[in-house]
Amino acid sequence: MTRRPLLRRAVPLLWLAALAPLPLAAQEYDWYARGPYRAAVPRPEALLGHALGSRHTMYHQQQQVLDRLIAAAPDRVRTEVIGSTAEGKVMRLLIISAPENLARLDQIRADLAALADPRRTTPAQAAAIAARTPAVAMLSHSIHGNEPAGFEASMMTAYQLLASDEPATLEVLRQVVTIINPAMNPDGHERLAAWNNSVAVATDEPAALEQTEPWSVWGRYSHYRFDMNRDLIAQSQAPVRAMLGVMRRWNPQVVVDLHSTTEQYFFPPFAEPVNTNIPAASLAWVEVFGKGNAAAFDRYGWQYFTRDVFDGHYVGYFDASPTVAGATGMTYETDGGKALQRRRDDNTVITFREGIAHHYVASLATLETAAANRGPRLRDFHAFYRAAAADGRAARMKRIVVLPDQDPTNAARLVTMLAGHGVEVERLTEPYTAPAATAYLGGAGATRKTFPAGALVVHLDQPRHRMARALLEPDADVPEAFRTRQLERFARNLRRGAGPTERYEFYDVTAWSLPYTLGLEAWWTADLGAVRTEPVVGPAGEIRLNVAGPGSVSGRARTAYVFPNDRQAAARLAMALLGEGFVVNASPDPLRAEGRTFPRGTFVVRVVRNPATLHDRIAALAEATGVPVTAVQSAFPDSGGVGV
């Protein structure tokens, strides 16, 4: 996620620092001060053969360390494979807790699922569950592969929990089930680690080779060069889908996403704006965990900042998204790495090892805060879902209806995106007339509207109401004062012209409403009257929609086959043809063919430029993708305009 914050209250005096460029030696952090430790559990550094932060640990080395820790402490840990990356690296979670908790993990998951569904859990039952159930805290490391301090810190966090008999650590084990994802993006991390290990000499000189990661390496992204910390809505990357599955399966109360590299450490509370679907009670928990981290850092005199740069607005991040879903989701940004030593803006030097230590201390502080607040946090977890369903019944927008016929492929994609977050989607089995429905694309306001059987329905009185609304609402609102402040900055920047400009307080993504994004006709209604529906997602997670729809070719073409790019399936058909080696063109202008006008962007597959197998293959692929294709017999247009 990282960009360097502008720390307005601590301006570096670079001219003065230039007179004394040598950095002060940082106090060495004692990694093993929280014992006694079980002798059978080996220390990560002894297994690695190098000190943490003196070089980058490769993925296979990290996994070997974790294997040894797991084997040495089987009473405290279980593992769970959740998938693999595009490069075949296994994604494995460590599930760490006291032996008595590990013996009943299935019951713990069932209890947490009951807390998350107030339709089947009374307040009294929820209180009983909260009294007997540990909280679940999930620590996910280095979703940006070139922000490696979290990747390294995960080994030390696992070691502390598996090896230490310190009273505070034993209390964490009793009160919390800790889920450690040690490497969210091992593919990207490997690119960074292999490159840096091949060139680094541990200098902080800004012009040194090791300080500038080549664009061809750029380990921030996944194998497909995709930023996975923007992907929780699209869910295009396998590791993201896997982690969403973990959150649905475990219903965690705390989710931490560990990043780097900033000028000094960041943990929430968030900066403005915060997504308006996050209630005040959830923000109060973020404050509790922030204060817990602050107390831990203050003991060492370590610097940190909060409420600046990193907002809580976009629900595609691994902090805002879990928070909208009922957890306390937080991003932590450490100040050391990716270089082994880095010269900061004020000419002081921060080491990779220090950055790892800061993440380690923050992780343990978070787990201790979760342990100390286990009961209240679990009770409030249930209250979050109960209030969400009640808010859905009371809000003006009570039901969202989406018409899938315009683009069945994107309709199925919408269902998949919503189901990835646990949002319930149904389909009308008979027509439904809403007395007051408002179109997403505007018009005359609310009107009486009859929706046909087959339309998709999302009832907003469900437990996942806040997530459903955050993903589907037409406008992602922000506070009026914040909006005014950004517009005033915009006006000032316009007046400045090409000169220096003021930064805006949005981190980056500002709008994402899925019906607009996917080009689907959608309406919201102000009623929750009875309707006849059936689930769209099956028990195994299968999407029960006719994605393909009617697809065919109108005949055997002499000139070309054409189909407009008016739906996602059309692009899939074009890509399928290209994948099989056929030549596919796109029209830069509207064209006339077979008595019809086709819009700009229409795909054109010419017979003369392709092998004879085109006729059979396009017919089969059109049927499979659900795209109607027109067979053109003559390139001559029957009226003005461009022919094929």
PDB file of C-alpha atoms in Angstrom, residues 377-633:
ATOM      1  CA  ARG A 377     -14.662  -8.076  21.471  1.00  0.00           C
ATOM      2  CA  LEU A 378     -16.649 -11.270  20.829  1.00  0.00           C
ATOM      3  CA  ARG A 379     -19.844  -9.774  22.240  1.00  0.00           C
ATOM      4  CA  ASP A 380     -19.427  -6.722  20.053  1.00  0.00           C
ATOM      5  CA  PHE A 381     -18.688  -8.969  17.062  1.00  0.00           C
ATOM      6  CA  HIS A 382     -22.179 -10.443  17.433  1.00  0.00           C
ATOM      7  CA  ALA A 383     -23.672  -7.003  18.070  1.00  0.00           C
ATOM      8  CA  PHE A 384     -22.121  -5.772  14.798  1.00  0.00           C
ATOM      9  CA  TYR A 385     -24.150  -8.273  12.753  1.00  0.00           C
ATOM     10  CA  ARG A 386     -27.318  -7.829  14.760  1.00  0.00           C
ATOM     11  CA  ALA A 387     -27.143  -4.064  14.288  1.00  0.00           C
ATOM     12  CA  ALA A 388     -26.280  -4.474  10.592  1.00  0.00           C
ATOM     13  CA  ALA A 389     -29.424  -6.476   9.908  1.00  0.00           C
ATOM     14  CA  ALA A 390     -31.523  -3.989  11.892  1.00  0.00           C
ATOM     15  CA  ASP A 391     -29.967  -1.078   9.981  1.00  0.00           C
ATOM     16  CA  GLY A 392     -30.893  -2.798   6.731  1.00  0.00           C
ATOM     17  CA  ARG A 393     -34.517  -2.984   7.801  1.00  0.00           C
ATOM     18  CA  ALA A 394     -34.582   0.660   8.885  1.00  0.00           C
ATOM     19  CA  ALA A 395     -32.632   2.240   6.008  1.00  0.00           C
ATOM     20  CA  ARG A 396     -34.351   3.850   3.032  1.00  0.00           C
ATOM     21  CA  MET A 397     -32.484   1.543   0.647  1.00  0.00           C
ATOM     22  CA  LYS A 398     -33.777  -1.891   1.637  1.00  0.00           C
ATOM     23  CA  ARG A 399     -33.366  -4.125  -1.390  1.00  0.00           C
ATOM     24  CA  ILE A 400     -31.198  -4.028  -4.531  1.00  0.00           C
ATOM     25  CA  VAL A 401     -32.400  -5.657  -7.739  1.00  0.00           C
ATOM     26  CA  VAL A 402     -30.078  -6.337 -10.680  1.00  0.00           C
ATOM     27  CA  LEU A 403     -31.265  -7.374 -14.147  1.00  0.00           C
ATOM     28  CA  PRO A 404     -28.795  -9.961 -15.517  1.00  0.00           C
ATOM     29  CA  ASP A 405     -29.957 -10.285 -19.135  1.00  0.00           C
ATOM     30  CA  GLN A 406     -27.924  -7.348 -20.431  1.00  0.00           C
ATOM     31  CA  ASP A 407     -24.673  -9.155 -19.593  1.00  0.00           C
ATOM     32  CA  PRO A 408     -25.107 -12.628 -18.059  1.00  0.00           C
ATOM     33  CA  THR A 409     -21.333 -13.065 -17.735  1.00  0.00           C
ATOM     34  CA  ASN A 410     -20.947  -9.933 -15.642  1.00  0.00           C
ATOM     35  CA  ALA A 411     -24.068 -10.809 -13.663  1.00  0.00           C
ATOM     36  CA  ALA A 412     -22.407 -14.076 -12.682  1.00  0.00           C
ATOM     37  CA  ARG A 413     -19.241 -12.159 -11.885  1.00  0.00           C
ATOM     38  CA  LEU A 414     -21.238  -9.839  -9.615  1.00  0.00           C
ATOM     39  CA  VAL A 415     -22.615 -12.828  -7.731  1.00  0.00           C
ATOM     40  CA  THR A 416     -19.110 -14.280  -7.392  1.00  0.00           C
ATOM     41  CA  MET A 417     -17.757 -11.003  -6.010  1.00  0.00           C
ATOM     42  CA  LEU A 418     -20.559 -10.701  -3.469  1.00  0.00           C
ATOM     43  CA  ALA A 419     -20.354 -14.354  -2.461  1.00  0.00           C
ATOM     44  CA  GLY A 420     -16.613 -13.911  -1.891  1.00  0.00           C
ATOM     45  CA  HIS A 421     -17.544 -11.567   0.973  1.00  0.00           C
ATOM     46  CA  GLY A 422     -20.349 -13.749   2.289  1.00  0.00           C
ATOM     47  CA  VAL A 423     -23.110 -11.509   0.914  1.00  0.00           C
ATOM     48  CA  GLU A 424     -26.289 -13.459   0.200  1.00  0.00           C
ATOM     49  CA  VAL A 425     -27.727 -13.146  -3.320  1.00  0.00           C
ATOM     50  CA  GLU A 426     -31.044 -14.594  -4.472  1.00  0.00           C
ATOM     51  CA  ARG A 427     -32.984 -14.790  -7.722  1.00  0.00           C
ATOM     52  CA  LEU A 428     -36.670 -14.039  -8.282  1.00  0.00           C
ATOM     53  CA  THR A 429     -38.680 -17.144  -9.128  1.00  0.00           C
ATOM     54  CA  GLU A 430     -41.674 -15.055 -10.151  1.00  0.00           C
ATOM     55  CA  PRO A 431     -42.195 -11.373 -11.043  1.00  0.00           C
ATOM     56  CA  TYR A 432     -42.075  -8.841  -8.235  1.00  0.00           C
ATOM     57  CA  THR A 433     -43.601  -5.356  -8.279  1.00  0.00           C
ATOM     58  CA  ALA A 434     -41.902  -2.767  -6.110  1.00  0.00           C
ATOM     59  CA  PRO A 435     -44.112   0.195  -5.179  1.00  0.00           C
ATOM     60  CA  ALA A 436     -41.081   2.529  -5.100  1.00  0.00           C
ATOM     61  CA  ALA A 437     -37.937   1.638  -7.040  1.00  0.00           C
ATOM     62  CA  THR A 438     -35.105   3.988  -7.993  1.00  0.00           C
ATOM     63  CA  ALA A 439     -32.891   3.322 -11.009  1.00  0.00           C
ATOM     64  CA  TYR A 440     -29.128   3.525 -10.549  1.00  0.00           C
ATOM     65  CA  LEU A 441     -28.889   5.541 -13.762  1.00  0.00           C
ATOM     66  CA  GLY A 442     -31.354   8.099 -12.429  1.00  0.00           C
ATOM     67  CA  GLY A 443     -34.458   9.408 -14.121  1.00  0.00           C
ATOM     68  CA  ALA A 444     -37.723  10.533 -12.598  1.00  0.00           C
ATOM     69  CA  GLY A 445     -36.939   9.281  -9.088  1.00  0.00           C
ATOM     70  CA  ALA A 446     -38.776   6.462  -7.357  1.00  0.00           C
ATOM     71  CA  THR A 447     -41.412   4.759  -9.454  1.00  0.00           C
ATOM     72  CA  ARG A 448     -43.544   1.628  -9.457  1.00  0.00           C
ATOM     73  CA  LYS A 449     -41.508  -1.094 -11.152  1.00  0.00           C
ATOM     74  CA  THR A 450     -42.134  -4.751 -11.983  1.00  0.00           C
ATOM     75  CA  PHE A 451     -39.043  -6.974 -12.076  1.00  0.00           C
ATOM     76  CA  PRO A 452     -39.127 -10.241 -14.036  1.00  0.00           C
ATOM     77  CA  ALA A 453     -38.394 -13.706 -12.758  1.00  0.00           C
ATOM     78  CA  GLY A 454     -34.662 -14.316 -12.903  1.00  0.00           C
ATOM     79  CA  ALA A 455     -33.689 -10.864 -11.610  1.00  0.00           C
ATOM     80  CA  LEU A 456     -31.012 -10.912  -8.898  1.00  0.00           C
ATOM     81  CA  VAL A 457     -31.995  -9.681  -5.446  1.00  0.00           C
ATOM     82  CA  VAL A 458     -29.849  -8.594  -2.499  1.00  0.00           C
ATOM     83  CA  HIS A 459     -31.895  -8.057   0.658  1.00  0.00           C
ATOM     84  CA  LEU A 460     -30.210  -5.456   2.845  1.00  0.00           C
ATOM     85  CA  ASP A 461     -31.643  -6.764   6.109  1.00  0.00           C
ATOM     86  CA  GLN A 462     -29.072  -9.589   6.090  1.00  0.00           C
ATOM     87  CA  PRO A 463     -26.155  -9.860   8.562  1.00  0.00           C
ATOM     88  CA  ARG A 464     -23.682  -8.800   5.836  1.00  0.00           C
ATOM     89  CA  HIS A 465     -25.738  -5.705   5.125  1.00  0.00           C
ATOM     90  CA  ARG A 466     -22.817  -3.318   5.572  1.00  0.00           C
ATOM     91  CA  MET A 467     -20.602  -5.177   3.123  1.00  0.00           C
ATOM     92  CA  ALA A 468     -23.460  -5.536   0.633  1.00  0.00           C
ATOM     93  CA  ARG A 469     -24.179  -1.841   0.830  1.00  0.00           C
ATOM     94  CA  ALA A 470     -20.502  -0.862   0.614  1.00  0.00           C
ATOM     95  CA  LEU A 471     -20.078  -2.868  -2.590  1.00  0.00           C
ATOM     96  CA  LEU A 472     -23.398  -1.984  -4.227  1.00  0.00           C
ATOM     97  CA  GLU A 473     -24.509   1.489  -3.125  1.00  0.00           C
ATOM     98  CA  PRO A 474     -24.565   4.023  -5.989  1.00  0.00           C
ATOM     99  CA  ASP A 475     -22.340   6.534  -4.167  1.00  0.00           C
ATOM    100  CA  ALA A 476     -19.514   5.942  -1.683  1.00  0.00           C
ATOM    101  CA  ASP A 477     -20.219   8.935   0.520  1.00  0.00           C
ATOM    102  CA  VAL A 478     -17.660  10.948   2.484  1.00  0.00           C
ATOM    103  CA  PRO A 479     -18.237  13.552   5.221  1.00  0.00           C
ATOM    104  CA  GLU A 480     -19.207  16.974   3.929  1.00  0.00           C
ATOM    105  CA  ALA A 481     -16.290  18.719   5.618  1.00  0.00           C
ATOM    106  CA  PHE A 482     -13.806  16.318   4.040  1.00  0.00           C
ATOM    107  CA  ARG A 483     -15.388  16.706   0.602  1.00  0.00           C
ATOM    108  CA  THR A 484     -15.296  20.495   0.869  1.00  0.00           C
ATOM    109  CA  ARG A 485     -11.639  20.415   1.890  1.00  0.00           C
ATOM    110  CA  GLN A 486     -10.664  18.360  -1.181  1.00  0.00           C
ATOM    111  CA  LEU A 487     -12.615  20.624  -3.545  1.00  0.00           C
ATOM    112  CA  GLU A 488     -10.939  23.679  -2.057  1.00  0.00           C
ATOM    113  CA  ARG A 489      -7.527  22.086  -2.628  1.00  0.00           C
ATOM    114  CA  PHE A 490      -8.520  21.237  -6.174  1.00  0.00           C
ATOM    115  CA  ALA A 491      -9.457  24.853  -6.837  1.00  0.00           C
ATOM    116  CA  ARG A 492      -6.169  26.096  -5.381  1.00  0.00           C
ATOM    117  CA  ASN A 493      -4.202  23.592  -7.458  1.00  0.00           C
ATOM    118  CA  LEU A 494      -5.938  24.806 -10.606  1.00  0.00           C
ATOM    119  CA  ARG A 495      -4.912  28.357  -9.809  1.00  0.00           C
ATOM    120  CA  ARG A 496      -1.312  27.251  -9.281  1.00  0.00           C
ATOM    121  CA  GLY A 497      -1.108  25.768 -12.759  1.00  0.00           C
ATOM    122  CA  ALA A 498       2.176  23.958 -13.307  1.00  0.00           C
ATOM    123  CA  GLY A 499       3.594  24.892  -9.898  1.00  0.00           C
ATOM    124  CA  PRO A 500       3.734  22.728  -6.766  1.00  0.00           C
ATOM    125  CA  THR A 501       0.357  21.376  -5.737  1.00  0.00           C
ATOM    126  CA  GLU A 502      -1.289  20.341  -2.477  1.00  0.00           C
ATOM    127  CA  ARG A 503      -1.845  16.621  -2.055  1.00  0.00           C
ATOM    128  CA  TYR A 504      -5.369  15.307  -1.685  1.00  0.00           C
ATOM    129  CA  GLU A 505      -6.272  13.321   1.401  1.00  0.00           C
ATOM    130  CA  PHE A 506      -7.750  10.362  -0.448  1.00  0.00           C
ATOM    131  CA  TYR A 507      -5.199   7.553  -0.496  1.00  0.00           C
ATOM    132  CA  ASP A 508      -6.175   6.434  -4.006  1.00  0.00           C
ATOM    133  CA  VAL A 509      -9.447   4.626  -4.904  1.00  0.00           C
ATOM    134  CA  THR A 510     -12.588   6.742  -4.472  1.00  0.00           C
ATOM    135  CA  ALA A 511     -15.457   4.922  -6.262  1.00  0.00           C
ATOM    136  CA  TRP A 512     -16.271   1.335  -7.211  1.00  0.00           C
ATOM    137  CA  SER A 513     -20.063   0.701  -7.189  1.00  0.00           C
ATOM    138  CA  LEU A 514     -20.348  -2.753  -8.769  1.00  0.00           C
ATOM    139  CA  PRO A 515     -23.504  -2.286 -10.891  1.00  0.00           C
ATOM    140  CA  TYR A 516     -21.818   0.661 -12.609  1.00  0.00           C
ATOM    141  CA  THR A 517     -18.461  -1.091 -12.828  1.00  0.00           C
ATOM    142  CA  LEU A 518     -19.945  -4.184 -14.442  1.00  0.00           C
ATOM    143  CA  GLY A 519     -22.412  -2.338 -16.690  1.00  0.00           C
ATOM    144  CA  LEU A 520     -25.527  -3.920 -15.185  1.00  0.00           C
ATOM    145  CA  GLU A 521     -28.984  -2.374 -14.885  1.00  0.00           C
ATOM    146  CA  ALA A 522     -29.757  -2.018 -11.185  1.00  0.00           C
ATOM    147  CA  TRP A 523     -32.483  -0.562  -9.003  1.00  0.00           C
ATOM    148  CA  TRP A 524     -32.917  -0.115  -5.294  1.00  0.00           C
ATOM    149  CA  THR A 525     -36.249  -0.298  -3.537  1.00  0.00           C
ATOM    150  CA  ALA A 526     -37.647   1.205  -0.376  1.00  0.00           C
ATOM    151  CA  ASP A 527     -39.700  -1.866   0.559  1.00  0.00           C
ATOM    152  CA  LEU A 528     -39.035  -5.309   1.958  1.00  0.00           C
ATOM    153  CA  GLY A 529     -42.333  -6.839   0.910  1.00  0.00           C
ATOM    154  CA  ALA A 530     -42.593 -10.585   0.417  1.00  0.00           C
ATOM    155  CA  VAL A 531     -40.997 -11.941  -2.745  1.00  0.00           C
ATOM    156  CA  ARG A 532     -40.456 -15.466  -4.027  1.00  0.00           C
ATOM    157  CA  THR A 533     -36.761 -16.182  -4.480  1.00  0.00           C
ATOM    158  CA  GLU A 534     -34.207 -18.970  -4.542  1.00  0.00           C
ATOM    159  CA  PRO A 535     -30.489 -18.923  -3.663  1.00  0.00           C
ATOM    160  CA  VAL A 536     -28.061 -18.233  -6.482  1.00  0.00           C
ATOM    161  CA  VAL A 537     -25.020 -19.720  -4.717  1.00  0.00           C
ATOM    162  CA  GLY A 538     -25.098 -23.457  -4.105  1.00  0.00           C
ATOM    163  CA  PRO A 539     -23.842 -25.297  -0.999  1.00  0.00           C
ATOM    164  CA  ALA A 540     -20.433 -25.919  -2.602  1.00  0.00           C
ATOM    165  CA  GLY A 541     -20.121 -22.271  -3.663  1.00  0.00           C
ATOM    166  CA  GLU A 542     -21.219 -22.892  -7.255  1.00  0.00           C
ATOM    167  CA  ILE A 543     -22.953 -20.023  -9.073  1.00  0.00           C
ATOM    168  CA  ARG A 544     -26.386 -21.077 -10.281  1.00  0.00           C
ATOM    169  CA  LEU A 545     -26.769 -18.766 -13.239  1.00  0.00           C
ATOM    170  CA  ASN A 546     -26.970 -19.440 -16.955  1.00  0.00           C
ATOM    171  CA  VAL A 547     -23.810 -17.490 -17.690  1.00  0.00           C
ATOM    172  CA  ALA A 548     -23.683 -18.286 -21.369  1.00  0.00           C
ATOM    173  CA  GLY A 549     -27.226 -17.313 -22.344  1.00  0.00           C
ATOM    174  CA  PRO A 550     -28.307 -17.731 -25.966  1.00  0.00           C
ATOM    175  CA  GLY A 551     -25.305 -17.751 -28.271  1.00  0.00           C
ATOM    176  CA  SER A 552     -25.155 -18.723 -31.926  1.00  0.00           C
ATOM    177  CA  VAL A 553     -23.977 -17.741 -35.401  1.00  0.00           C
ATOM    178  CA  SER A 554     -26.618 -16.510 -37.865  1.00  0.00           C
ATOM    179  CA  GLY A 555     -25.214 -18.559 -40.729  1.00  0.00           C
ATOM    180  CA  ARG A 556     -22.064 -19.390 -42.674  1.00  0.00           C
ATOM    181  CA  ALA A 557     -20.277 -16.160 -43.629  1.00  0.00           C
ATOM    182  CA  ARG A 558     -18.705 -15.393 -47.003  1.00  0.00           C
ATOM    183  CA  THR A 559     -17.095 -12.118 -45.846  1.00  0.00           C
ATOM    184  CA  ALA A 560     -16.804 -11.948 -42.062  1.00  0.00           C
ATOM    185  CA  TYR A 561     -18.286 -12.697 -38.682  1.00  0.00           C
ATOM    186  CA  VAL A 562     -19.095  -9.661 -36.521  1.00  0.00           C
ATOM    187  CA  PHE A 563     -20.230  -9.225 -32.929  1.00  0.00           C
ATOM    188  CA  PRO A 564     -20.392  -6.018 -30.878  1.00  0.00           C
ATOM    189  CA  ASN A 565     -18.239  -5.623 -27.784  1.00  0.00           C
ATOM    190  CA  ASP A 566     -21.314  -4.923 -25.656  1.00  0.00           C
ATOM    191  CA  ARG A 567     -20.808  -7.527 -22.924  1.00  0.00           C
ATOM    192  CA  GLN A 568     -18.040  -9.295 -21.071  1.00  0.00           C
ATOM    193  CA  ALA A 569     -18.749 -12.497 -22.962  1.00  0.00           C
ATOM    194  CA  ALA A 570     -17.918 -10.769 -26.265  1.00  0.00           C
ATOM    195  CA  ALA A 571     -14.408 -10.023 -25.034  1.00  0.00           C
ATOM    196  CA  ARG A 572     -14.114 -13.637 -23.892  1.00  0.00           C
ATOM    197  CA  LEU A 573     -15.107 -14.862 -27.341  1.00  0.00           C
ATOM    198  CA  ALA A 574     -12.564 -12.558 -28.977  1.00  0.00           C
ATOM    199  CA  MET A 575      -9.843 -13.749 -26.603  1.00  0.00           C
ATOM    200  CA  ALA A 576     -10.759 -17.391 -27.218  1.00  0.00           C
ATOM    201  CA  LEU A 577     -10.446 -16.878 -30.972  1.00  0.00           C
ATOM    202  CA  LEU A 578      -7.117 -15.101 -30.573  1.00  0.00           C
ATOM    203  CA  GLY A 579      -5.929 -17.884 -28.287  1.00  0.00           C
ATOM    204  CA  GLU A 580      -6.578 -20.402 -31.044  1.00  0.00           C
ATOM    205  CA  GLY A 581      -4.612 -18.349 -33.553  1.00  0.00           C
ATOM    206  CA  PHE A 582      -7.423 -16.672 -35.479  1.00  0.00           C
ATOM    207  CA  VAL A 583      -7.087 -13.067 -36.683  1.00  0.00           C
ATOM    208  CA  VAL A 584      -9.558 -10.779 -34.932  1.00  0.00           C
ATOM    209  CA  ASN A 585      -9.976  -7.057 -35.708  1.00  0.00           C
ATOM    210  CA  ALA A 586     -11.956  -4.293 -34.021  1.00  0.00           C
ATOM    211  CA  SER A 587     -13.741  -1.527 -35.871  1.00  0.00           C
ATOM    212  CA  PRO A 588     -12.638   2.016 -34.941  1.00  0.00           C
ATOM    213  CA  ASP A 589     -15.909   3.422 -36.366  1.00  0.00           C
ATOM    214  CA  PRO A 590     -19.573   2.330 -36.532  1.00  0.00           C
ATOM    215  CA  LEU A 591     -20.138  -0.026 -39.459  1.00  0.00           C
ATOM    216  CA  ARG A 592     -23.054  -1.326 -41.551  1.00  0.00           C
ATOM    217  CA  ALA A 593     -23.544  -4.974 -42.366  1.00  0.00           C
ATOM    218  CA  GLU A 594     -26.523  -7.239 -43.068  1.00  0.00           C
ATOM    219  CA  GLY A 595     -28.904  -4.302 -42.759  1.00  0.00           C
ATOM    220  CA  ARG A 596     -27.685  -3.401 -39.236  1.00  0.00           C
ATOM    221  CA  THR A 597     -25.504  -0.737 -37.739  1.00  0.00           C
ATOM    222  CA  PHE A 598     -22.834  -2.050 -35.369  1.00  0.00           C
ATOM    223  CA  PRO A 599     -21.170   0.296 -32.866  1.00  0.00           C
ATOM    224  CA  ARG A 600     -17.546   1.350 -32.762  1.00  0.00           C
ATOM    225  CA  GLY A 601     -15.436  -1.369 -31.184  1.00  0.00           C
ATOM    226  CA  THR A 602     -17.322  -4.222 -32.855  1.00  0.00           C
ATOM    227  CA  PHE A 603     -15.169  -7.312 -33.354  1.00  0.00           C
ATOM    228  CA  VAL A 604     -14.650  -8.344 -36.991  1.00  0.00           C
ATOM    229  CA  VAL A 605     -13.325 -11.780 -37.921  1.00  0.00           C
ATOM    230  CA  ARG A 606     -12.723 -11.866 -41.699  1.00  0.00           C
ATOM    231  CA  VAL A 607     -13.074 -15.151 -43.553  1.00  0.00           C
ATOM    232  CA  VAL A 608     -10.330 -14.444 -46.091  1.00  0.00           C
ATOM    233  CA  ARG A 609      -7.759 -13.715 -43.370  1.00  0.00           C
ATOM    234  CA  ASN A 610      -8.380 -16.915 -41.419  1.00  0.00           C
ATOM    235  CA  PRO A 611      -8.196 -20.657 -42.064  1.00  0.00           C
ATOM    236  CA  ALA A 612     -11.261 -22.628 -43.097  1.00  0.00           C
ATOM    237  CA  THR A 613     -11.594 -23.992 -39.570  1.00  0.00           C
ATOM    238  CA  LEU A 614     -12.932 -20.584 -38.531  1.00  0.00           C
ATOM    239  CA  HIS A 615     -16.538 -21.447 -39.449  1.00  0.00           C
ATOM    240  CA  ASP A 616     -16.838 -24.427 -37.126  1.00  0.00           C
ATOM    241  CA  ARG A 617     -14.807 -22.936 -34.284  1.00  0.00           C
ATOM    242  CA  ILE A 618     -16.623 -19.601 -34.076  1.00  0.00           C
ATOM    243  CA  ALA A 619     -19.957 -21.433 -34.078  1.00  0.00           C
ATOM    244  CA  ALA A 620     -18.842 -23.627 -31.174  1.00  0.00           C
ATOM    245  CA  LEU A 621     -17.251 -20.794 -29.205  1.00  0.00           C
ATOM    246  CA  ALA A 622     -20.240 -18.475 -29.735  1.00  0.00           C
ATOM    247  CA  GLU A 623     -22.531 -21.093 -28.245  1.00  0.00           C
ATOM    248  CA  ALA A 624     -20.142 -21.756 -25.343  1.00  0.00           C
ATOM    249  CA  THR A 625     -19.752 -18.072 -24.446  1.00  0.00           C
ATOM    250  CA  GLY A 626     -23.349 -17.055 -25.126  1.00  0.00           C
ATOM    251  CA  VAL A 627     -22.564 -14.448 -27.787  1.00  0.00           C
ATOM    252  CA  PRO A 628     -24.831 -13.883 -30.814  1.00  0.00           C
ATOM    253  CA  VAL A 629     -22.631 -13.550 -33.904  1.00  0.00           C
ATOM    254  CA  THR A 630     -23.746 -12.159 -37.260  1.00  0.00           C
ATOM    255  CA  ALA A 631     -22.502 -13.848 -40.447  1.00  0.00           C
ATOM    256  CA  VAL A 632     -21.818 -11.191 -43.092  1.00  0.00           C
ATOM    257  CA  GLN A 633     -22.205 -12.142 -46.752  1.00  0.00           C
TER     258      GLN A 633
END
